[in-house]
mmCIF file of C-alpha atoms in Angstrom:
data_model
loop_
_atom_site.group_PDB
_atom_site.id
_atom_site.type_symbol
_atom_site.label_atom_id
_atom_site.label_comp_id
_atom_site.label_asym_id
_atom_site.label_seq_id
_atom_site.Cartn_x
_atom_site.Cartn_y
_atom_site.Cartn_z
ATOM 1 C CA UNK A 424 248.284 38.457 225.911
ATOM 2 C CA UNK A 425 247.054 41.793 224.621
ATOM 3 C CA UNK A 426 245.870 41.413 221.049
ATOM 4 C CA UNK A 427 243.142 39.258 219.571
ATOM 5 C CA UNK A 428 245.476 37.014 217.546
ATOM 6 C CA UNK A 429 247.388 36.076 220.717
ATOM 7 C CA UNK A 430 244.145 35.345 222.599
ATOM 8 C CA UNK A 431 242.819 33.239 219.705
ATOM 9 C CA UNK A 432 246.173 31.462 219.436
ATOM 10 C CA UNK A 433 246.141 30.344 223.063
ATOM 11 C CA UNK A 434 242.432 29.480 223.082
ATOM 12 C CA UNK A 435 242.700 27.404 219.896
ATOM 13 C CA UNK A 436 245.749 25.533 221.160
ATOM 14 C CA UNK A 437 244.049 24.793 224.483
ATOM 15 C CA UNK A 438 240.765 23.680 222.895
ATOM 16 C CA UNK A 439 242.512 21.427 220.375
ATOM 17 C CA UNK A 440 244.745 19.838 223.027
ATOM 18 C CA UNK A 441 241.819 19.362 225.398
ATOM 19 C CA UNK A 442 240.029 17.380 222.675
ATOM 20 C CA UNK A 443 243.273 15.534 221.833
ATOM 21 C CA UNK A 444 243.141 16.483 218.178
ATOM 22 C CA UNK A 445 246.055 16.798 215.783
ATOM 23 C CA UNK A 446 246.162 19.729 213.370
ATOM 24 C CA UNK A 447 245.254 17.268 210.563
ATOM 25 C CA UNK A 448 242.187 16.062 212.469
ATOM 26 C CA UNK A 449 241.131 19.621 213.283
ATOM 27 C CA UNK A 450 241.536 20.629 209.622
ATOM 28 C CA UNK A 451 239.134 17.819 208.618
ATOM 29 C CA UNK A 452 236.585 18.875 211.260
ATOM 30 C CA UNK A 453 236.687 22.566 210.413
ATOM 31 C CA UNK A 454 237.437 22.828 206.709
ATOM 32 C CA UNK A 455 240.335 25.146 207.580
ATOM 33 C CA UNK A 456 243.724 24.088 206.207
ATOM 34 C CA UNK A 457 246.323 22.576 208.505
ATOM 35 C CA UNK A 458 248.796 25.329 207.584
ATOM 36 C CA UNK A 459 246.273 28.079 208.431
ATOM 37 C CA UNK A 460 245.460 26.406 211.761
ATOM 38 C CA UNK A 461 249.184 26.213 212.536
ATOM 39 C CA UNK A 462 249.646 29.906 211.722
ATOM 40 C CA UNK A 463 246.683 30.797 213.959
ATOM 41 C CA UNK A 464 248.067 28.717 216.841
ATOM 42 C CA UNK A 465 251.460 30.412 216.517
ATOM 43 C CA UNK A 466 249.798 33.840 216.465
ATOM 44 C CA UNK A 467 251.247 34.578 213.027
ATOM 45 C CA UNK A 468 247.892 35.605 211.508
ATOM 46 C CA UNK A 469 244.730 37.358 212.576
ATOM 47 C CA UNK A 470 241.996 35.016 211.291
ATOM 48 C CA UNK A 471 238.793 36.241 209.677
ATOM 49 C CA UNK A 472 235.478 35.974 211.469
ATOM 50 C CA UNK A 473 234.304 33.282 209.045
ATOM 51 C CA UNK A 474 237.454 31.240 209.741
ATOM 52 C CA UNK A 475 236.857 31.559 213.485
ATOM 53 C CA UNK A 476 233.244 30.409 213.048
ATOM 54 C CA UNK A 477 234.424 27.344 211.101
ATOM 55 C CA UNK A 478 236.888 26.503 213.867
ATOM 56 C CA UNK A 479 234.320 27.064 216.633
ATOM 57 C CA UNK A 480 231.762 24.874 214.853
ATOM 58 C CA UNK A 481 234.330 22.146 214.160
ATOM 59 C CA UNK A 482 235.479 22.117 217.784
ATOM 60 C CA UNK A 483 231.878 22.433 219.017
ATOM 61 C CA UNK A 484 232.751 25.432 221.200
ATOM 62 C CA UNK A 485 231.219 28.896 221.306
ATOM 63 C CA UNK A 486 232.694 31.676 219.193
ATOM 64 C CA UNK A 487 233.476 33.658 222.362
ATOM 65 C CA UNK A 488 235.512 30.767 223.752
ATOM 66 C CA UNK A 489 237.930 31.386 220.901
ATOM 67 C CA UNK A 490 238.100 35.191 221.078
ATOM 68 C CA UNK A 491 237.779 36.060 224.778
ATOM 69 C CA UNK A 492 240.479 35.833 227.403
ATOM 70 C CA UNK A 493 239.785 32.794 229.569
ATOM 71 C CA UNK A 494 238.839 33.285 233.196
ATOM 72 C CA UNK A 495 241.697 32.573 235.580
ATOM 73 C CA UNK A 496 241.828 31.630 239.252
ATOM 74 C CA UNK A 497 243.905 34.679 240.164
ATOM 75 C CA UNK A 498 245.111 37.942 238.726
ATOM 76 C CA UNK A 499 247.901 40.284 239.826
ATOM 77 C CA UNK A 500 247.530 43.894 238.730
ATOM 78 C CA UNK A 501 250.621 46.108 238.530
ATOM 79 C CA UNK A 502 249.439 49.667 239.217
ATOM 80 C CA UNK A 503 252.480 51.065 237.409
ATOM 81 C CA UNK A 504 251.320 49.292 234.252
ATOM 82 C CA UNK A 505 247.886 50.951 234.420
ATOM 83 C CA UNK A 506 247.215 54.255 232.682
ATOM 84 C CA UNK A 507 245.464 56.538 235.198
ATOM 85 C CA UNK A 508 242.398 58.619 234.438
ATOM 86 C CA UNK A 509 243.392 62.228 235.221
ATOM 87 C CA UNK A 510 241.154 64.888 236.808
ATOM 88 C CA UNK A 511 241.544 68.327 238.408
ATOM 89 C CA UNK A 512 244.528 69.323 236.229
ATOM 90 C CA UNK A 513 246.489 66.237 237.282
ATOM 91 C CA UNK A 514 245.783 66.530 241.022
ATOM 92 C CA UNK A 515 243.690 63.367 240.905
ATOM 93 C CA UNK A 516 244.902 60.091 239.413
ATOM 94 C CA UNK A 517 242.355 57.291 239.161
ATOM 95 C CA UNK A 518 243.758 53.839 238.287
ATOM 96 C CA UNK A 519 241.210 51.253 237.080
ATOM 97 C CA UNK A 520 242.340 48.024 238.730
ATOM 98 C CA UNK A 521 239.596 45.427 238.237
ATOM 99 C CA UNK A 522 237.212 46.606 235.540
ATOM 100 C CA UNK A 523 233.492 45.876 235.550
ATOM 101 C CA UNK A 524 232.399 42.309 234.956
ATOM 102 C CA UNK A 525 228.654 41.612 234.755
ATOM 103 C CA UNK A 526 229.096 38.377 236.733
ATOM 104 C CA UNK A 527 230.850 40.173 239.626
ATOM 105 C CA UNK A 528 228.764 43.363 239.449
ATOM 106 C CA UNK A 529 231.566 45.587 240.743
ATOM 107 C CA UNK A 530 234.731 47.376 239.692
ATOM 108 C CA UNK A 531 237.687 48.632 241.735
ATOM 109 C CA UNK A 532 239.960 51.648 241.520
ATOM 110 C CA UNK A 533 243.040 52.957 243.282
ATOM 111 C CA UNK A 534 243.089 56.761 243.586
ATOM 112 C CA UNK A 535 245.701 59.337 244.506
ATOM 113 C CA UNK A 536 244.462 62.847 245.208
ATOM 114 C CA UNK A 537 247.032 65.588 245.815
ATOM 115 C CA UNK A 538 246.592 68.195 248.572
ATOM 116 C CA UNK A 539 243.433 70.232 247.902
ATOM 117 C CA UNK A 540 242.657 68.044 244.880
ATOM 118 C CA UNK A 541 239.053 67.258 244.011
ATOM 119 C CA UNK A 542 237.219 64.682 241.937
ATOM 120 C CA UNK A 543 233.578 65.258 241.023
ATOM 121 C CA UNK A 544 231.291 62.458 239.889
ATOM 122 C CA UNK A 545 227.904 62.384 238.251
ATOM 123 C CA UNK A 546 225.287 59.951 239.602
ATOM 124 C CA UNK A 547 225.804 56.265 238.854
ATOM 125 C CA UNK A 548 222.794 54.016 237.992
ATOM 126 C CA UNK A 549 220.043 53.619 240.621
ATOM 127 C CA UNK A 550 221.063 51.593 243.665
ATOM 128 C CA UNK A 551 224.818 51.849 243.022
ATOM 129 C CA UNK A 552 226.971 52.013 246.139
ATOM 130 C CA UNK A 553 230.614 52.933 246.653
ATOM 131 C CA UNK A 554 232.923 51.475 249.280
ATOM 132 C CA UNK A 555 235.976 53.626 250.044
ATOM 133 C CA UNK A 556 239.005 52.821 252.213
ATOM 134 C CA UNK A 557 241.541 55.582 252.882
ATOM 135 C CA UNK A 558 245.235 54.673 253.249
ATOM 136 C CA UNK A 559 246.742 58.153 253.669
ATOM 137 C CA UNK A 560 245.596 61.744 253.920
ATOM 138 C CA UNK A 561 242.106 62.903 254.828
ATOM 139 C CA UNK A 562 239.230 62.392 252.428
ATOM 140 C CA UNK A 563 235.963 64.320 252.430
ATOM 141 C CA UNK A 564 233.117 62.931 250.347
ATOM 142 C CA UNK A 565 230.294 65.357 249.609
ATOM 143 C CA UNK A 566 227.022 63.603 248.819
ATOM 144 C CA UNK A 567 223.343 64.334 249.312
ATOM 145 C CA UNK A 568 224.123 67.391 251.474
ATOM 146 C CA UNK A 569 226.446 65.415 253.799
ATOM 147 C CA UNK A 570 230.206 65.761 254.330
ATOM 148 C CA UNK A 571 231.650 62.296 255.069
ATOM 149 C CA UNK A 572 235.225 62.308 256.423
ATOM 150 C CA UNK A 573 237.757 59.502 256.599
ATOM 151 C CA UNK A 574 241.444 59.286 257.499
ATOM 152 C CA UNK A 575 244.131 56.608 257.214
ATOM 153 C CA UNK A 576 242.508 53.224 257.839
ATOM 154 C CA UNK A 577 238.914 54.515 257.806
ATOM 155 C CA UNK A 578 236.237 53.413 255.340
ATOM 156 C CA UNK A 579 233.059 54.968 253.965
ATOM 157 C CA UNK A 580 230.061 53.419 252.215
ATOM 158 C CA UNK A 581 227.483 55.594 250.464
ATOM 159 C CA UNK A 582 224.788 55.526 247.796
ATOM 160 C CA UNK A 583 226.446 56.761 244.619
ATOM 161 C CA UNK A 584 223.320 57.213 242.513
ATOM 162 C CA UNK A 585 223.480 60.968 243.125
ATOM 163 C CA UNK A 586 226.122 63.606 242.480
ATOM 164 C CA UNK A 587 229.148 63.225 244.746
ATOM 165 C CA UNK A 588 232.669 64.599 245.086
ATOM 166 C CA UNK A 589 235.937 63.557 246.737
ATOM 167 C CA UNK A 590 238.268 66.176 248.235
ATOM 168 C CA UNK A 591 241.661 65.707 249.865
ATOM 169 C CA UNK A 592 241.434 67.843 253.016
ATOM 170 C CA UNK A 593 245.053 67.203 254.064
ATOM 171 C CA UNK A 594 248.457 68.444 252.924
ATOM 172 C CA UNK A 595 249.662 64.946 251.965
ATOM 173 C CA UNK A 596 248.604 62.762 249.054
ATOM 174 C CA UNK A 597 245.333 61.008 249.845
ATOM 175 C CA UNK A 598 245.506 57.379 248.729
ATOM 176 C CA UNK A 599 242.342 55.321 248.638
ATOM 177 C CA UNK A 600 240.684 52.239 247.281
ATOM 178 C CA UNK A 601 237.248 52.476 245.691
ATOM 179 C CA UNK A 602 234.824 49.650 244.986
ATOM 180 C CA UNK A 603 231.753 50.524 242.945
ATOM 181 C CA UNK A 604 228.938 47.988 243.306
ATOM 182 C CA UNK A 605 226.139 47.880 240.702
ATOM 183 C CA UNK A 606 223.060 45.971 241.955
ATOM 184 C CA UNK A 607 221.343 45.514 238.566
#
């Protein structure tokens, strides 16, 4: 479900079925024609904002309930399907896995850093911390004048509200998981 019309289609169908309404009944509640509602549910059209407001008001749901992907109990992320952020002339590949959500207050990444590759980072907001677990290679994190080292299976936690850098100090690809936690 990648585009807005598909998200709206599923959300409208689910909301209508949850309230046990037919398309005719929903058309009466919203002032939107039955045929238009059917096209929206099938994902055939991308409805206007005013049409979405009419539907939301008729269903007595928030506008965002119609246009946002619903929260799910689980999510499987295929790294191959993610487009990596590239640094150091391709020596560092940073895959966003779980993007920031203000309710969770963190985001996660999977990184691959080639031999002698380096990733530099500017300070994150005050109080931000990073949690790193290394799965292969040897990682050196430079922060606040310290050189923090970790190998396969080791983890590092540090305050990331200052400049910091990641360097692969081994001759193999350094693979690691990064969690960035934002306290505010």
